[in-house]
Amino acid sequence: MQKLKENNKLKGSKKNKGLKSILKRKKAQIRGVDFALALLIFVIAFSQVIIVLSNLLIPSLVQMQTYSQEQELNKLYSNIFFSEGTPSNWGTIATSSFSDFKLGTMGASGGLDFTKINRLTNDMSSYWAISYLNVKLGYNMIKDFAVSVYSPISVTIDEYTAVFGVINLYGQVKEYQTPIADAKIWAIAVDNHDNVVTNFTTTKDISGSISYSATITGPNSDYFTIVVFAQVGEIYQDYKVMRIERQSSGLEYDIVDFDFRPFVWENANPLSSAIDLSVERDFLSDEASAVVVFPFSDYGVDHYTVNLTQTTTAEGEIYSGTEIPVTSDGLAVVIVNERTESTFSAGYMGVPMFLDSNHGGVFSHSSFAEQQTYISKTQLLLIRNVLLKCQIWYW
């Protein structure tokens, strides 16, 4: 009996131990599940915090980066358009003579200096050309930029006909994409012998379209440089320059490229309104001349013509002209004709030269046209009492 009791106690003890073991295992499993759930909740909460922080921080970082770039852009804009640069008179100094060069286009009188802007034009001779890389080095720049100067209005030559010295031009004056009525139009043609013929008209409703039609009647020539000036109000002007040549196979004229780019700068005499000019000489040529044309309603004349002088300078064998008369304000175009006994070549430069795809080219490196992402700044600034858009792209 005693032994039976002991056996029962032993069995009860084993049962209790088994039960405790089972309970311990279950508690451990519960703790594992609790830990896993807690970890899962923590991971979810932490990921939400990361998402929230990302949504808050990433835009802030982007804004900070954009703000920094805008500050750099503003500084660059101020350096180029609101300083004279280094040296302050670099506009008429040979490129090879620069030391510690910094680009700045303001003149001594406070307005923008068209001489300095003209040196940023494409196709300049090496004597006058400004290197984009040197500009970057001068300002210790890492990023790239582009400079453009153009009119807020635009004049176009949409169609033309030319036969037996009669040239008909058709086009529009626009602000952005909107045609402008009552804009003043001066249409000028210069042939290879410096004969100048002009026509004045305005834009108006022609067959349901706001446009202009100008007829220029002059000598029967194989070559013409055509300049169309447009004016809206007193301070908005634009110009379009086109060269046409009669084909040997018939009577029709085709648009052809200009042969060279002269350099035009402001004459140093402060008491005169005049320009100086130089252009590399073709060794086969016999003579060269310059014709300065401009909007003429208030001046009584519409052009000046001068014969250029052959000379040898540090620039090389050139044609040059000094103190060529020009109006004191407003836009102008200088056409240079160079002749031999049997050939003719021509070039032009604006006063000031526009820096855009249609004229002197945007001042930048060669891949600017491929650039897709950039920030930019544009202001209307006075050049020769005409408002032009001065823009810088930065990326």
XYZ file of N, CA, C and O in Angstrom, residues 129-290:
648
model
N 38.568 87.123 -81.107
C 37.649 86.121 -80.550
C 37.872 85.924 -79.051
O 39.009 85.916 -78.567
N 36.759 85.752 -78.321
C 36.801 85.479 -76.890
C 36.558 83.990 -76.672
O 35.572 83.429 -77.164
N 37.445 83.352 -75.928
C 37.342 81.917 -75.670
C 36.374 81.652 -74.522
O 36.490 82.237 -73.435
N 35.426 80.769 -74.780
C 34.476 80.360 -73.732
C 35.223 79.761 -72.538
O 34.905 80.047 -71.374
N 36.231 78.949 -72.819
C 37.004 78.325 -71.743
C 37.716 79.373 -70.900
O 37.765 79.272 -69.670
N 38.258 80.406 -71.535
C 38.939 81.460 -70.783
C 37.979 82.222 -69.877
O 38.355 82.679 -68.797
N 36.744 82.390 -70.337
C 35.740 83.042 -69.488
C 35.478 82.195 -68.248
O 35.419 82.707 -67.121
N 35.338 80.882 -68.430
C 35.124 79.987 -67.281
C 36.303 80.034 -66.319
O 36.130 80.099 -65.099
N 37.504 79.994 -66.867
C 38.697 80.025 -66.018
C 38.805 81.355 -65.278
O 39.216 81.396 -64.111
N 38.418 82.443 -65.951
C 38.500 83.755 -65.319
C 37.638 83.858 -64.077
O 37.984 84.565 -63.121
N 36.505 83.157 -64.073
C 35.604 83.187 -62.923
C 35.670 81.902 -62.092
O 34.812 81.679 -61.231
N 36.657 81.054 -62.361
C 36.836 79.790 -61.622
C 35.545 78.966 -61.606
O 35.131 78.443 -60.566
N 34.913 78.875 -62.757
C 33.643 78.187 -62.852
C 33.835 76.701 -63.146
O 34.722 76.326 -63.924
N 33.000 75.877 -62.540
C 32.970 74.442 -62.826
C 31.814 74.130 -63.771
O 31.959 73.372 -64.721
N 30.670 74.739 -63.515
C 29.485 74.485 -64.333
C 29.542 75.274 -65.628
O 30.397 76.138 -65.818
N 28.592 74.976 -66.525
C 28.563 75.617 -67.834
C 27.467 76.677 -67.899
O 26.536 76.683 -67.093
N 27.583 77.535 -68.906
C 26.636 78.631 -69.056
C 26.534 79.008 -70.530
O 27.319 78.561 -71.368
N 25.556 79.840 -70.841
C 25.394 80.389 -72.186
C 24.862 81.804 -72.054
O 24.085 82.109 -71.137
N 25.284 82.682 -72.965
C 24.876 84.090 -72.958
C 24.163 84.399 -74.261
O 24.638 84.037 -75.347
N 23.017 85.099 -74.156
C 22.251 85.473 -75.341
C 21.780 86.912 -75.202
O 21.444 87.363 -74.104
N 21.770 87.641 -76.318
C 21.256 89.019 -76.376
C 20.371 89.114 -77.617
O 20.839 88.846 -78.726
N 19.109 89.485 -77.438
C 18.182 89.514 -78.568
C 17.033 90.457 -78.254
O 16.872 90.926 -77.119
N 16.234 90.744 -79.262
C 15.147 91.701 -79.105
C 13.884 91.032 -78.567
O 13.596 89.883 -78.908
N 13.090 91.741 -77.752
C 11.801 91.190 -77.296
C 10.795 91.044 -78.442
O 9.840 90.287 -78.332
N 10.985 91.815 -79.521
C 10.147 91.653 -80.704
C 10.987 90.960 -81.781
O 12.218 90.924 -81.694
N 10.342 90.408 -82.766
C 11.086 89.731 -83.835
C 10.467 90.070 -85.183
O 9.243 90.062 -85.338
N 11.327 90.403 -86.140
C 10.881 90.656 -87.499
C 11.345 89.488 -88.365
O 12.468 88.988 -88.210
N 10.485 89.030 -89.251
C 10.806 87.889 -90.108
C 10.681 88.277 -91.579
O 9.982 89.232 -91.932
N 11.398 87.550 -92.407
C 11.187 87.595 -93.857
C 10.654 86.217 -94.227
O 11.407 85.247 -94.306
N 9.364 86.117 -94.395
C 8.738 84.821 -94.632
C 8.767 84.424 -96.105
O 8.844 83.242 -96.434
N 8.699 85.411 -96.983
C 8.749 85.148 -98.425
C 9.497 86.289 -99.116
O 9.521 87.424 -98.617
N 10.097 85.981 -100.240
C 10.728 87.032 -101.042
C 10.712 86.613 -102.508
O 10.704 85.431 -102.842
N 10.698 87.616 -103.361
C 10.907 87.408 -104.796
C 11.873 88.472 -105.270
O 11.905 89.584 -104.728
N 12.696 88.139 -106.248
C 13.646 89.106 -106.796
C 13.805 88.822 -108.282
O 14.144 87.704 -108.675
N 13.572 89.841 -109.105
C 13.730 89.691 -110.545
C 13.949 91.077 -111.153
O 13.231 92.037 -110.835
N 14.986 91.203 -111.983
C 15.300 92.449 -112.679
C 15.371 93.649 -111.728
O 14.867 94.738 -112.022
N 15.995 93.455 -110.567
C 16.194 94.557 -109.635
C 15.001 94.891 -108.768
O 15.078 95.813 -107.945
N 13.899 94.184 -108.922
C 12.712 94.423 -108.089
C 12.641 93.311 -107.034
O 12.510 92.139 -107.372
N 12.724 93.710 -105.765
C 12.701 92.752 -104.656
C 11.430 92.975 -103.848
O 11.146 94.094 -103.400
N 10.651 91.924 -103.691
C 9.437 91.967 -102.866
C 9.657 91.141 -101.608
O 10.078 89.971 -101.682
N 9.351 91.745 -100.476
C 9.539 91.086 -99.184
C 8.212 91.011 -98.446
O 7.431 91.972 -98.452
N 7.983 89.884 -97.801
C 6.761 89.681 -97.013
C 7.165 89.065 -95.674
O 7.979 88.145 -95.630
N 6.590 89.583 -94.586
C 6.929 89.022 -93.278
C 6.051 89.588 -92.190
O 5.050 90.273 -92.453
N 6.443 89.345 -90.951
C 5.667 89.778 -89.795
C 6.588 90.343 -88.723
O 7.798 90.085 -88.722
N 5.982 91.091 -87.812
C 6.649 91.514 -86.576
C 5.841 90.919 -85.434
O 4.616 91.097 -85.379
N 6.520 90.213 -84.540
C 5.811 89.505 -83.473
C 6.416 89.825 -82.110
O 7.605 90.119 -81.993
N 5.560 89.755 -81.119
C 6.008 89.689 -79.739
C 5.611 88.306 -79.242
O 4.431 88.001 -79.119
N 6.617 87.462 -79.001
C 6.392 86.029 -78.828
C 5.718 85.502 -80.101
O 6.268 85.618 -81.175
N 4.510 85.001 -80.025
C 3.858 84.467 -81.217
C 2.740 85.364 -81.725
O 2.023 84.991 -82.651
N 2.608 86.559 -81.140
C 1.498 87.443 -81.499
C 1.945 88.502 -82.502
O 2.845 89.302 -82.206
N 1.356 88.528 -83.711
C 1.717 89.570 -84.696
C 1.332 90.956 -84.190
O 0.309 91.136 -83.527
N 2.161 91.930 -84.499
C 1.973 93.306 -84.035
C 1.574 94.183 -85.224
O 2.257 94.201 -86.255
N 0.486 94.912 -85.065
C 0.048 95.853 -86.103
C 0.716 97.209 -85.899
O 1.118 97.561 -84.785
N 0.849 97.951 -86.989
C 1.388 99.321 -86.983
C 2.856 99.388 -86.583
O 3.341 100.452 -86.166
N 3.574 98.282 -86.683
C 5.020 98.335 -86.472
C 5.681 98.998 -87.675
O 5.285 98.769 -88.820
N 6.676 99.831 -87.425
C 7.398 100.493 -88.508
C 8.396 99.525 -89.139
O 9.092 98.797 -88.428
N 8.476 99.557 -90.470
C 9.350 98.647 -91.208
C 10.220 99.447 -92.175
O 9.711 100.243 -92.964
N 11.532 99.239 -92.102
C 12.466 99.772 -93.082
C 13.110 98.591 -93.797
O 13.771 97.751 -93.166
N 12.902 98.482 -95.079
C 13.490 97.414 -95.888
C 14.587 98.021 -96.760
O 14.348 98.991 -97.487
N 15.788 97.460 -96.679
C 16.962 98.038 -97.345
C 17.684 96.945 -98.117
O 17.887 95.837 -97.595
N 18.080 97.237 -99.340
C 18.868 96.296 -100.150
C 20.149 96.985 -100.590
O 20.131 98.138 -101.036
N 21.274 96.270 -100.456
C 22.588 96.776 -100.862
C 23.178 95.783 -101.858
O 23.307 94.598 -101.545
N 23.540 96.264 -103.064
C 24.117 95.338 -104.036
C 25.634 95.307 -103.902
O 26.221 95.951 -103.012
N 26.294 94.563 -104.788
C 27.736 94.373 -104.662
C 28.540 95.610 -105.040
O 29.761 95.644 -104.837
N 27.892 96.648 -105.567
C 28.573 97.907 -105.878
C 28.145 99.018 -104.924
O 28.295 100.208 -105.237
N 27.593 98.642 -103.761
C 27.211 99.571 -102.694
C 26.022 100.445 -103.034
O 25.779 101.458 -102.363
N 25.286 100.114 -104.067
C 24.046 100.833 -104.331
C 23.023 100.456 -103.254
O 22.818 99.272 -102.965
N 22.392 101.458 -102.664
C 21.453 101.248 -101.561
C 20.069 101.724 -101.983
O 19.903 102.862 -102.434
N 19.076 100.850 -101.847
C 17.682 101.220 -102.121
C 16.848 100.839 -100.902
O 17.136 99.849 -100.215
N 15.826 101.654 -100.617
C 15.071 101.487 -99.383
C 13.574 101.568 -99.630
O 13.114 102.086 -100.651
N 12.841 101.086 -98.634
C 11.387 101.212 -98.648
C 10.917 101.276 -97.206
O 11.412 100.535 -96.346
N 9.977 102.178 -96.932
C 9.393 102.278 -95.600
C 7.930 101.892 -95.666
O 7.210 102.297 -96.574
N 7.498 101.083 -94.686
C 6.100 100.683 -94.625
C 5.759 100.343 -93.172
O 6.562 100.578 -92.259
N 4.576 99.817 -92.965
C 4.156 99.374 -91.629
C 3.448 98.031 -91.739
O 3.030 97.619 -92.816
N 3.329 97.356 -90.608
C 2.563 96.114 -90.592
C 1.078 96.452 -90.489
O 0.671 97.382 -89.791
N 0.257 95.677 -91.210
C -1.184 95.925 -91.219
C -1.886 94.639 -91.654
O -1.241 93.621 -91.939
N -3.196 94.699 -91.694
C -3.977 93.534 -92.098
C -3.859 93.358 -93.610
O -4.343 94.172 -94.388
N -3.189 92.299 -94.002
C -3.054 91.953 -95.418
C -3.673 90.574 -95.617
O -3.130 89.571 -95.156
N -4.838 90.554 -96.270
C -5.555 89.290 -96.529
C -5.779 88.493 -95.250
O -5.591 87.274 -95.205
N -6.177 89.203 -94.178
C -6.523 88.529 -92.933
C -5.349 88.218 -92.038
O -5.521 87.571 -90.998
N -4.137 88.674 -92.371
C -2.954 88.426 -91.548
C -2.230 89.733 -91.289
O -2.033 90.535 -92.214
N -1.824 89.959 -90.028
C -1.067 91.157 -89.691
C 0.373 90.943 -90.149
O 1.111 90.137 -89.591
N 0.760 91.665 -91.189
C 2.080 91.451 -91.785
C 2.501 92.711 -92.539
O 1.818 93.729 -92.510
N 3.651 92.628 -93.204
C 4.103 93.743 -94.028
C 4.416 93.241 -95.430
O 4.727 92.065 -95.652
N 4.355 94.143 -96.378
C 4.754 93.879 -97.757
C 5.585 95.063 -98.207
O 5.118 96.202 -98.180
N 6.834 94.815 -98.597
C 7.740 95.896 -98.992
C 8.335 95.589 -100.357
O 8.780 94.467 -100.609
N 8.334 96.579 -101.229
C 8.917 96.437 -102.564
C 10.096 97.386 -102.694
O 9.960 98.592 -102.471
N 11.246 96.818 -103.035
C 12.461 97.605 -103.210
C 12.846 97.534 -104.688
O 13.019 96.443 -105.235
N 12.974 98.678 -105.322
C 13.325 98.723 -106.748
C 14.700 99.358 -106.906
O 14.922 100.505 -106.518
N 15.638 98.595 -107.441
C 16.992 99.085 -107.586
C 17.636 98.569 -108.852
O 16.945 98.107 -109.774
N 18.956 98.586 -108.909
C 19.665 98.116 -110.106
C 19.535 96.607 -110.262
O 19.289 95.878 -109.296
N 19.702 96.141 -111.453
C 19.654 94.710 -111.739
C 21.023 94.114 -111.419
O 21.977 94.267 -112.161
N 21.124 93.463 -110.279
C 22.406 92.956 -109.799
C 22.306 91.464 -109.509
O 21.218 90.920 -109.290
N 23.467 90.812 -109.486
C 23.499 89.382 -109.148
C 23.531 89.150 -107.643
O 23.301 88.034 -107.191
N 23.850 90.164 -106.861
C 24.017 90.009 -105.417
C 23.262 91.104 -104.670
O 23.288 92.267 -105.073
N 22.633 90.730 -103.558
C 22.011 91.707 -102.669
C 22.170 91.247 -101.225
O 22.000 90.066 -100.914
N 22.498 92.199 -100.359
C 22.336 91.993 -98.915
C 21.095 92.764 -98.511
O 20.987 93.973 -98.779
N 20.155 92.079 -97.897
C 18.869 92.680 -97.529
C 18.805 92.808 -96.011
O 19.101 91.850 -95.285
N 18.438 93.978 -95.545
C 18.261 94.238 -94.119
C 16.856 94.772 -93.900
O 16.432 95.717 -94.581
N 16.141 94.179 -92.955
C 14.814 94.677 -92.578
C 14.869 95.071 -91.106
O 15.207 94.245 -90.248
N 14.567 96.334 -90.809
C 14.467 96.816 -89.437
C 12.987 96.921 -89.064
O 12.155 97.297 -89.898
N 12.687 96.620 -87.819
C 11.334 96.819 -87.294
C 11.426 97.636 -86.017
O 12.377 97.495 -85.235
N 10.432 98.501 -85.802
C 10.385 99.301 -84.586
C 8.963 99.322 -84.047
O 8.009 99.541 -84.791
N 8.838 99.082 -82.739
C 7.554 99.151 -82.045
C 7.727 100.117 -80.887
O 8.585 99.906 -80.016
N 6.939 101.184 -80.874
C 7.148 102.216 -79.864
C 8.459 102.936 -80.123
O 8.945 103.010 -81.249
N 9.070 103.430 -79.063
C 10.306 104.205 -79.209
C 11.553 103.416 -78.814
O 12.661 103.831 -79.144
N 11.388 102.299 -78.125
C 12.576 101.636 -77.577
C 12.664 100.148 -77.924
O 13.494 99.435 -77.371
N 11.806 99.669 -78.822
C 11.893 98.267 -79.243
C 12.246 98.218 -80.727
O 11.525 98.758 -81.563
N 13.368 97.571 -81.039
C 13.785 97.411 -82.433
C 14.329 95.999 -82.634
O 14.803 95.348 -81.701
N 14.249 95.556 -83.891
C 14.813 94.262 -84.266
C 15.286 94.370 -85.708
O 14.855 95.273 -86.448
N 16.190 93.469 -86.114
C 16.617 93.454 -87.510
C 16.775 92.024 -88.002
O 17.001 91.101 -87.223
N 16.623 91.876 -89.290
C 16.832 90.607 -89.974
C 17.747 90.874 -91.155
O 17.517 91.814 -91.927
N 18.780 90.052 -91.324
C 19.747 90.228 -92.411
C 19.744 88.968 -93.267
O 19.783 87.850 -92.746
N 19.721 89.161 -94.581
C 19.672 88.031 -95.517
C 20.500 88.379 -96.746
O 20.478 89.520 -97.222
N 21.208 87.410 -97.278
C 22.000 87.617 -98.498
C 21.450 86.704 -99.587
O 21.250 85.504 -99.350
N 21.208 87.265 -100.775
C 20.708 86.459 -101.892
C 21.643 86.626 -103.091
O 22.277 87.668 -103.267
N 21.695 85.585 -103.896
C 22.574 85.573 -105.080
C 21.827 84.930 -106.237
O 21.162 83.896 -106.071
N 21.930 85.558 -107.408
C 21.274 85.009 -108.596
C 22.074 83.812 -109.105
O 23.302 83.864 -109.226
N 21.334 82.750 -109.381
C 21.984 81.546 -109.875
C 22.316 81.677 -111.361
O 21.574 82.303 -112.134
N 23.427 81.084 -111.751
C 23.888 81.203 -113.135
C 22.940 80.532 -114.121
O 22.948 80.838 -115.312
N 22.111 79.628 -113.613
C 21.238 78.862 -114.514
C 19.926 79.572 -114.844
O 19.141 79.070 -115.647
N 19.655 80.717 -114.208
C 18.370 81.360 -114.498
C 18.242 82.704 -113.828
O 19.238 83.357 -113.477
N 16.990 83.133 -113.607
C 16.716 84.441 -113.044
C 16.490 84.404 -111.540
O 16.439 85.457 -110.901
N 16.318 83.231 -110.964
C 15.962 83.142 -109.559
C 17.166 83.385 -108.654
O 18.308 83.105 -109.013
N 16.843 83.909 -107.445
C 17.862 84.170 -106.434
C 17.702 83.154 -105.299
O 16.584 82.840 -104.883
N 18.826 82.692 -104.772
C 18.827 81.796 -103.625
C 19.478 82.491 -102.433
O 20.364 83.349 -102.599
N 19.050 82.110 -101.243
C 19.695 82.603 -100.022
C 21.049 81.914 -99.878
O 21.157 80.695 -100.003
N 22.092 82.697 -99.632
C 23.441 82.158 -99.466
C 24.042 82.700 -98.167
O 23.609 83.731 -97.641
N 25.054 81.977 -97.653
C 25.717 82.396 -96.426
C 26.648 83.580 -96.688
O 27.130 83.780 -97.808
N 26.921 84.328 -95.621
C 27.934 85.369 -95.707
C 29.319 84.727 -95.652
O 29.503 83.641 -95.106
N 30.300 85.429 -96.210
C 31.630 84.858 -96.369
C 32.536 85.078 -95.164
O 33.459 84.288 -94.931
N 32.307 86.141 -94.414
C 33.211 86.455 -93.305
C 32.468 87.312 -92.291
O 31.347 87.760 -92.525
N 33.137 87.538 -91.162
C 32.556 88.350 -90.100
C 33.502 89.506 -89.776
O 34.580 89.296 -89.210
N 33.167 90.728 -90.152
C 34.010 91.864 -89.741
C 33.835 92.128 -88.248
O 32.890 91.637 -87.626
N 34.743 92.901 -87.678
C 34.572 93.334 -86.289
C 34.347 94.837 -86.271
O 35.076 95.603 -86.916
N 33.330 95.263 -85.549
C 32.930 96.666 -85.481
C 32.942 97.094 -84.022
O 32.377 96.398 -83.166
N 33.592 98.235 -83.729
C 33.611 98.717 -82.359
C 33.398 100.230 -82.325
O 33.532 100.912 -83.334
N 33.078 100.730 -81.153
C 32.778 102.149 -80.990
C 34.064 102.955 -81.066
O 35.071 102.618 -80.440
N 34.039 104.035 -81.845
C 35.194 104.914 -81.955
C 35.483 105.574 -80.604
O 34.567 105.908 -79.847
N 36.773 105.756 -80.305
C 37.177 106.240 -78.983
C 36.870 107.714 -78.762
O 36.886 108.182 -77.613
N 36.605 108.487 -79.806
C 36.343 109.919 -79.657
C 34.976 110.133 -79.001
O 33.940 109.849 -79.612
N 34.942 110.630 -77.776
C 33.646 110.765 -77.080
C 32.760 111.845 -77.670
O 31.569 111.906 -77.366
N 33.318 112.730 -78.497
C 32.540 113.829 -79.071
C 31.881 113.458 -80.392
O 31.134 114.242 -80.961
N 32.168 112.255 -80.898
C 31.592 111.854 -82.179
C 30.747 110.597 -82.005
O 30.916 109.849 -81.047
N 29.822 110.416 -82.925
C 29.049 109.178 -82.974
C 29.553 108.410 -84.187
O 29.129 108.652 -85.322
N 30.498 107.514 -83.948
C 31.164 106.844 -85.059
C 31.642 105.470 -84.614
O 31.717 105.163 -83.421
N 31.944 104.645 -85.592
C 32.452 103.305 -85.344
C 33.754 103.107 -86.110
O 34.041 103.799 -87.072
N 34.539 102.138 -85.651
C 35.720 101.679 -86.377
C 35.471 100.248 -86.820
O 34.600 99.548 -86.267
N 36.243 99.800 -87.789
C 35.979 98.487 -88.388
C 37.286 97.853 -88.852
O 38.188 98.543 -89.320
N 37.368 96.535 -88.724
C 38.479 95.801 -89.335
C 37.975 94.444 -89.800
O 37.040 93.881 -89.222
N 38.611 93.943 -90.869
C 38.251 92.631 -91.385
C 39.477 92.041 -92.069
O 40.255 92.752 -92.713
N 39.701 90.754 -91.873
C 40.826 90.098 -92.524
C 40.688 90.204 -94.033
O 39.615 89.972 -94.598
N 41.785 90.541 -94.694
C 41.757 90.794 -96.133
C 42.014 89.519 -96.917
O 42.903 88.733 -96.582
N 41.204 89.321 -97.942
C 41.478 88.276 -98.917
C 42.620 88.768 -99.810
O 42.518 89.838 -100.414
N 43.700 88.015 -99.881
C 44.891 88.486 -100.609
C 44.621 88.710 -102.103
O 45.359 89.413 -102.779
N 43.557 88.098 -102.616
C 43.242 88.290 -104.032
C 42.382 89.518 -104.278
O 42.192 89.921 -105.422
N 41.831 90.104 -103.235
C 40.871 91.186 -103.431
C 41.572 92.492 -103.781
O 42.733 92.731 -103.431
N 40.824 93.345 -104.486
C 41.345 94.637 -104.923
C 40.871 95.779 -104.037
O 41.576 96.770 -103.854
N 39.674 95.657 -103.503
C 39.102 96.743 -102.712
C 37.991 96.212 -101.821
O 37.445 95.127 -102.048
N 37.675 96.993 -100.809
C 36.574 96.664 -99.909
C 35.926 97.954 -99.440
O 36.575 99.006 -99.358
N 34.657 97.867 -99.140
C 33.907 99.034 -98.673
C 32.944 98.613 -97.581
O 32.614 97.433 -97.438
N 32.509 99.588 -96.802
C 31.543 99.331 -95.730
C 30.334 100.228 -95.925
O 30.470 101.425 -96.218
